[in-house]
Amino acid sequence: MPIKFRHHDGLRLFVEIAQYPSFSDAAAALNMTKGAISYQIKTLEDDLRLTLFQRSSRGVTLTESGSQLLAIGQRHFHSIERALIALKGMSTQSLTVGVSTYFAARWLSPLLMSFLETHSDIQLRIQPMIKLFDLERQGIDIAIRWGNGDWTDAEITPFMPMPAFPVGNRAAAEAVRTQGIEQAFASFTLLRDHDDSNAWSDWFDATNLPRQTRRDTLIIPDPNVRVQAVIDGQGVALMDDLSQSEISEEKLFRLSDQDLSTYGYFLAVPRSKSPSAALDAFVDWIRLQQ
């Protein structure tokens, strides 16, 4: 007897939720409550008689059944989208690139004309993003992410190594000089890019400084806002060489020689994304710009 699957909307929601490390992050991005997210997933699990997520205090991870269903769902919805594009006669020679405004303004923007001059047949769209997750839902063909490459929601390839190091304003630099790095950092507010970031933990481990459970953290996803917050004395942040202008002008000060050498920028392509000439052309071009 064929299975009568009644929760196609739930499957679509599941595919979107699975891109996030926690139901809280998914709820914020999808403009839903965490309770509504949990209810929808529980309803889908009950209907399928499968456990799709492993819940823990740190968030959620997909079970083996969840991973398999995610792959099936992504292929299913991608096939529908491709069929609709074909029916509408839309051109496939277009590409949407997701980047932070920080990276776009400080590195990518000055180079774009060279791509357009050599690929005039490709319509390029730069999509500013603060949280570089949920690429498929936002229509992103490829994103450029900063971090250590430890993501599971997309195909990740290294692009441009750029170690992260702690920066502060003049007062923070003076505190490190007079108090010593351990005492000074015990008093600093740590600015983070998102609530599940391990960057500060990785840095404390690299410096052999004691890692403490901190409540005095401030989450600022936009790197440009984070830079300004450091200048304004709101805390210290892990930044990279793209903030060199502020360092040269002594608006920011490097607080330690220790950096996160494995961090940098990575290319992220949604797992459901089919190969295309436009995507290949952009990847080949951007790798030549380093």
Tab-separated table of C-alpha atoms in Angstrom:
chain	number	residue	atom	x	y	z
A	1	MET	CA	0.000	0.000	0.000
A	2	PRO	CA	1.536	3.383	-0.971
A	3	ILE	CA	2.473	5.783	1.814
A	4	LYS	CA	0.203	8.817	1.907
A	5	PHE	CA	2.606	11.600	2.803
A	6	ARG	CA	0.626	14.650	3.904
A	7	HIS	CA	3.289	17.050	5.082
A	8	HIS	CA	4.880	18.567	1.993
A	9	ASP	CA	4.958	21.987	3.690
A	10	GLY	CA	6.624	20.372	6.679
A	11	LEU	CA	9.253	18.834	4.424
A	12	ARG	CA	10.023	22.227	2.911
A	13	LEU	CA	10.303	23.740	6.374
A	14	PHE	CA	12.545	20.865	7.475
A	15	VAL	CA	14.914	21.514	4.552
A	16	GLU	CA	15.179	25.152	5.617
A	17	ILE	CA	15.567	24.452	9.352
A	18	ALA	CA	18.300	21.881	8.719
A	19	GLN	CA	20.608	24.652	7.463
A	20	TYR	CA	20.920	26.080	10.989
A	21	PRO	CA	22.859	24.846	14.029
A	22	SER	CA	19.914	25.370	16.401
A	23	PHE	CA	16.153	25.823	16.377
A	24	SER	CA	16.688	29.272	17.906
A	25	ASP	CA	18.759	30.401	14.893
A	26	ALA	CA	16.212	28.890	12.505
A	27	ALA	CA	13.358	30.642	14.293
A	28	ALA	CA	15.091	34.017	14.100
A	29	ALA	CA	15.868	33.633	10.391
A	30	LEU	CA	12.421	32.341	9.439
A	31	ASN	CA	10.530	34.850	11.600
A	32	MET	CA	8.923	32.080	13.648
A	33	THR	CA	8.971	31.200	17.321
A	34	LYS	CA	11.214	28.424	18.568
A	35	GLY	CA	8.101	26.659	19.834
A	36	ALA	CA	6.516	26.721	16.377
A	37	ILE	CA	9.704	25.318	14.843
A	38	SER	CA	9.820	22.504	17.420
A	39	TYR	CA	6.126	21.700	16.873
A	40	GLN	CA	6.464	21.484	13.092
A	41	ILE	CA	9.505	19.216	13.315
A	42	LYS	CA	7.864	16.984	15.927
A	43	THR	CA	4.760	16.697	13.725
A	44	LEU	CA	6.901	15.678	10.755
A	45	GLU	CA	8.865	13.176	12.843
A	46	ASP	CA	5.666	11.638	14.179
A	47	ASP	CA	4.178	11.376	10.694
A	48	LEU	CA	7.297	9.713	9.295
A	49	ARG	CA	7.993	7.717	12.469
A	50	LEU	CA	11.595	8.896	12.258
A	51	THR	CA	13.879	10.931	14.483
A	52	LEU	CA	15.319	13.653	12.265
A	53	PHE	CA	17.287	15.709	14.793
A	54	GLN	CA	19.434	14.866	17.777
A	55	ARG	CA	18.680	17.500	20.425
A	56	SER	CA	21.258	18.724	22.948
A	57	SER	CA	21.913	21.779	25.090
A	58	ARG	CA	24.285	23.085	22.376
A	59	GLY	CA	21.739	22.877	19.573
A	60	VAL	CA	20.590	20.243	17.119
A	61	THR	CA	22.320	17.910	14.691
A	62	LEU	CA	20.827	15.765	11.983
A	63	THR	CA	20.462	12.048	12.583
A	64	GLU	CA	21.365	9.636	9.781
A	65	SER	CA	17.684	9.559	8.788
A	66	GLY	CA	17.586	13.367	8.903
A	67	SER	CA	20.644	13.651	6.642
A	68	GLN	CA	19.129	11.283	4.114
A	69	LEU	CA	15.798	13.113	4.133
A	70	LEU	CA	17.578	16.463	3.736
A	71	ALA	CA	19.375	15.239	0.611
A	72	ILE	CA	16.107	13.874	-0.805
A	73	GLY	CA	14.222	17.083	-0.022
A	74	GLN	CA	16.896	19.319	-1.518
A	75	ARG	CA	16.927	17.331	-4.753
A	76	HIS	CA	13.128	17.364	-4.863
A	77	PHE	CA	12.720	21.127	-4.457
A	78	HIS	CA	15.687	21.911	-6.670
A	79	SER	CA	14.135	19.824	-9.461
A	80	ILE	CA	10.885	21.765	-9.130
A	81	GLU	CA	12.721	25.097	-9.245
A	82	ARG	CA	14.707	24.065	-12.330
A	83	ALA	CA	11.514	22.939	-14.058
A	84	LEU	CA	9.808	26.256	-13.303
A	85	ILE	CA	12.795	28.168	-14.638
A	86	ALA	CA	12.671	26.126	-17.837
A	87	LEU	CA	8.924	26.721	-18.193
A	88	LYS	CA	9.373	30.461	-17.766
A	89	GLY	CA	12.179	30.530	-20.293
A	90	MET	CA	14.502	32.212	-17.819
A	91	SER	CA	18.209	32.475	-18.614
A	92	THR	CA	20.570	30.246	-16.655
A	93	GLN	CA	23.452	32.697	-17.224
A	94	SER	CA	23.000	34.483	-13.930
A	95	LEU	CA	24.822	34.132	-10.645
A	96	THR	CA	24.052	35.360	-7.130
A	97	VAL	CA	27.051	35.713	-4.819
A	98	GLY	CA	26.451	36.047	-1.071
A	99	VAL	CA	29.041	38.053	0.857
A	100	SER	CA	29.276	40.212	3.955
A	101	THR	CA	29.319	43.947	3.269
A	102	TYR	CA	32.700	43.987	5.057
A	103	PHE	CA	34.285	41.628	2.522
A	104	ALA	CA	32.448	43.139	-0.438
A	105	ALA	CA	33.542	46.705	0.284
A	106	ARG	CA	37.097	45.965	1.413
A	107	TRP	CA	38.122	43.302	-1.079
A	108	LEU	CA	35.614	42.195	-3.715
A	109	SER	CA	34.061	45.419	-5.007
A	110	PRO	CA	37.194	46.945	-6.633
A	111	LEU	CA	37.726	43.755	-8.642
A	112	LEU	CA	34.247	43.182	-10.049
A	113	MET	CA	34.653	45.135	-13.283
A	114	SER	CA	37.355	42.736	-14.455
A	115	PHE	CA	34.873	39.863	-14.150
A	116	LEU	CA	32.147	41.739	-16.015
A	117	GLU	CA	34.549	42.720	-18.789
A	118	THR	CA	35.501	39.108	-19.444
A	119	HIS	CA	32.075	37.562	-18.776
A	120	SER	CA	29.567	39.992	-20.231
A	121	ASP	CA	27.127	37.120	-20.825
A	122	ILE	CA	26.732	36.496	-17.069
A	123	GLN	CA	24.401	38.620	-14.970
A	124	LEU	CA	26.174	38.919	-11.632
A	125	ARG	CA	24.263	39.813	-8.472
A	126	ILE	CA	26.063	40.583	-5.221
A	127	GLN	CA	23.795	39.736	-2.277
A	128	PRO	CA	24.840	41.360	1.028
A	129	MET	CA	24.470	38.880	3.863
A	130	ILE	CA	25.013	39.147	7.596
A	131	LYS	CA	24.434	35.492	8.472
A	132	LEU	CA	25.953	33.457	5.692
A	133	PHE	CA	23.690	30.446	6.252
A	134	ASP	CA	20.533	29.210	4.592
A	135	LEU	CA	22.035	29.845	1.153
A	136	GLU	CA	19.461	27.917	-0.863
A	137	ARG	CA	16.464	29.674	0.672
A	138	GLN	CA	18.000	33.071	-0.108
A	139	GLY	CA	18.713	32.112	-3.702
A	140	ILE	CA	22.483	32.180	-3.226
A	141	ASP	CA	24.520	30.269	-5.802
A	142	ILE	CA	27.829	30.712	-3.992
A	143	ALA	CA	28.867	32.497	-0.799
A	144	ILE	CA	32.200	33.711	0.502
A	145	ARG	CA	32.431	32.974	4.235
A	146	TRP	CA	34.944	33.825	6.924
A	147	GLY	CA	35.781	31.233	9.543
A	148	ASN	CA	37.628	27.938	9.886
A	149	GLY	CA	35.636	26.045	7.259
A	150	ASP	CA	33.815	23.886	9.787
A	151	TRP	CA	30.342	24.031	8.203
A	152	THR	CA	28.104	21.191	7.100
A	153	ASP	CA	25.305	23.013	5.275
A	154	ALA	CA	27.238	23.552	2.018
A	155	GLU	CA	30.130	22.296	-0.084
A	156	ILE	CA	33.133	24.152	1.371
A	157	THR	CA	36.464	24.777	-0.355
A	158	PRO	CA	39.335	26.942	0.955
A	159	PHE	CA	39.728	30.234	-0.859
A	160	MET	CA	41.904	32.816	0.860
A	161	PRO	CA	43.752	32.177	4.129
A	162	MET	CA	43.461	35.216	6.391
A	163	PRO	CA	44.252	34.574	10.070
A	164	ALA	CA	42.177	36.302	12.717
A	165	PHE	CA	43.704	38.220	15.622
A	166	PRO	CA	42.291	40.261	18.516
A	167	VAL	CA	41.921	44.012	18.157
A	168	GLY	CA	40.831	46.748	20.537
A	169	ASN	CA	40.881	50.505	20.761
A	170	ARG	CA	43.669	52.538	22.330
A	171	ALA	CA	42.344	52.033	25.862
A	172	ALA	CA	42.248	48.261	25.394
A	173	ALA	CA	45.796	48.242	24.052
A	174	GLU	CA	46.944	50.253	27.072
A	175	ALA	CA	45.203	47.801	29.403
A	176	VAL	CA	47.075	44.877	27.830
A	177	ARG	CA	50.367	46.759	28.153
A	178	THR	CA	49.930	47.719	31.801
A	179	GLN	CA	47.953	44.781	33.209
A	180	GLY	CA	49.218	41.913	31.101
A	181	ILE	CA	47.186	40.016	28.534
A	182	GLU	CA	45.533	37.529	30.911
A	183	GLN	CA	44.242	40.123	33.364
A	184	ALA	CA	43.211	42.547	30.645
A	185	PHE	CA	41.234	39.957	28.690
A	186	ALA	CA	39.451	38.844	31.833
A	187	SER	CA	37.854	42.300	31.918
A	188	PHE	CA	37.132	42.802	28.216
A	189	THR	CA	33.720	42.301	26.629
A	190	LEU	CA	34.186	39.828	23.770
A	191	LEU	CA	32.430	40.732	20.535
A	192	ARG	CA	31.311	37.705	18.524
A	193	ASP	CA	29.847	37.250	15.052
A	194	HIS	CA	27.140	34.793	16.129
A	195	ASP	CA	26.109	32.889	19.227
A	196	ASP	CA	27.556	29.548	18.085
A	197	SER	CA	30.956	30.911	17.087
A	198	ASN	CA	34.000	29.049	18.428
A	199	ALA	CA	36.517	31.659	17.298
A	200	TRP	CA	37.212	33.141	20.728
A	201	SER	CA	37.453	29.684	22.298
A	202	ASP	CA	39.929	28.657	19.590
A	203	TRP	CA	41.994	31.788	20.224
A	204	PHE	CA	42.122	31.289	24.002
A	205	ASP	CA	43.239	27.692	23.396
A	206	ALA	CA	45.943	28.862	20.984
A	207	THR	CA	47.299	31.377	23.509
A	208	ASN	CA	47.097	28.910	26.429
A	209	LEU	CA	45.091	31.485	28.334
A	210	PRO	CA	42.409	30.075	30.648
A	211	ARG	CA	39.116	29.696	28.855
A	212	GLN	CA	36.283	30.832	31.070
A	213	THR	CA	32.532	30.707	30.682
A	214	ARG	CA	31.800	34.279	29.735
A	215	ARG	CA	28.562	36.166	30.093
A	216	ASP	CA	30.025	39.491	29.015
A	217	THR	CA	29.784	38.820	25.298
A	218	LEU	CA	28.076	40.904	22.666
A	219	ILE	CA	26.919	39.333	19.406
A	220	ILE	CA	27.327	41.602	16.378
A	221	PRO	CA	26.932	39.645	13.109
A	222	ASP	CA	27.876	42.550	10.798
A	223	PRO	CA	31.705	42.867	10.697
A	224	ASN	CA	31.556	46.575	9.813
A	225	VAL	CA	29.428	47.271	12.885
A	226	ARG	CA	31.757	45.100	14.936
A	227	VAL	CA	34.769	47.175	13.861
A	228	GLN	CA	33.009	50.393	14.834
A	229	ALA	CA	31.944	48.905	18.171
A	230	VAL	CA	35.590	48.140	18.958
A	231	ILE	CA	36.617	51.685	18.030
A	232	ASP	CA	33.849	53.020	20.282
A	233	GLY	CA	35.155	50.959	23.205
A	234	GLN	CA	32.299	48.444	23.368
A	235	GLY	CA	34.674	45.482	23.512
A	236	VAL	CA	37.385	43.584	21.648
A	237	ALA	CA	36.949	41.473	18.514
A	238	LEU	CA	38.723	39.000	16.311
A	239	MET	CA	39.342	40.650	12.955
A	240	ASP	CA	41.688	40.114	10.014
A	241	ASP	CA	43.925	42.036	7.625
A	242	LEU	CA	40.917	43.616	5.912
A	243	SER	CA	40.803	45.929	8.935
A	244	GLN	CA	44.344	47.116	8.218
A	245	SER	CA	43.136	50.609	7.320
A	246	GLU	CA	41.807	51.196	10.843
A	247	ILE	CA	44.990	49.700	12.320
A	248	SER	CA	47.189	52.000	10.218
A	249	GLU	CA	45.138	54.992	11.339
A	250	GLU	CA	45.497	53.813	14.975
A	251	LYS	CA	41.773	53.500	15.413
A	252	LEU	CA	42.323	49.806	16.100
A	253	PHE	CA	45.263	48.149	17.818
A	254	ARG	CA	46.392	44.571	17.583
A	255	LEU	CA	46.328	43.135	21.119
A	256	SER	CA	48.375	39.964	20.615
A	257	ASP	CA	50.761	38.371	18.142
A	258	GLN	CA	48.839	35.111	18.455
A	259	ASP	CA	46.409	34.563	15.589
A	260	LEU	CA	44.091	31.861	14.328
A	261	SER	CA	46.158	30.574	11.433
A	262	THR	CA	43.498	28.162	10.149
A	263	TYR	CA	40.906	30.915	9.695
A	264	GLY	CA	40.199	32.739	6.467
A	265	TYR	CA	37.698	32.942	3.639
A	266	PHE	CA	36.018	29.921	2.082
A	267	LEU	CA	33.777	29.355	-0.906
A	268	ALA	CA	30.444	27.805	0.035
A	269	VAL	CA	28.085	26.304	-2.544
A	270	PRO	CA	24.651	24.917	-1.558
A	271	ARG	CA	24.700	21.131	-1.715
A	272	SER	CA	21.683	21.144	-4.005
A	273	LYS	CA	23.328	23.507	-6.485
A	274	SER	CA	23.846	21.924	-9.895
A	275	PRO	CA	27.058	22.710	-11.797
A	276	SER	CA	26.759	25.643	-14.171
A	277	ALA	CA	29.025	27.502	-16.571
A	278	ALA	CA	28.390	30.768	-14.695
A	279	LEU	CA	29.412	29.264	-11.345
A	280	ASP	CA	32.529	27.659	-12.808
A	281	ALA	CA	33.505	30.939	-14.480
A	282	PHE	CA	33.173	32.901	-11.234
A	283	VAL	CA	35.156	30.356	-9.196
A	284	ASP	CA	37.938	30.281	-11.798
A	285	TRP	CA	38.034	34.091	-11.907
A	286	ILE	CA	38.005	34.743	-8.163
A	287	ARG	CA	40.802	32.273	-7.523
A	288	LEU	CA	43.005	34.309	-9.865
A	289	GLN	CA	42.384	37.490	-7.839
A	290	GLN	CA	44.225	36.354	-4.688
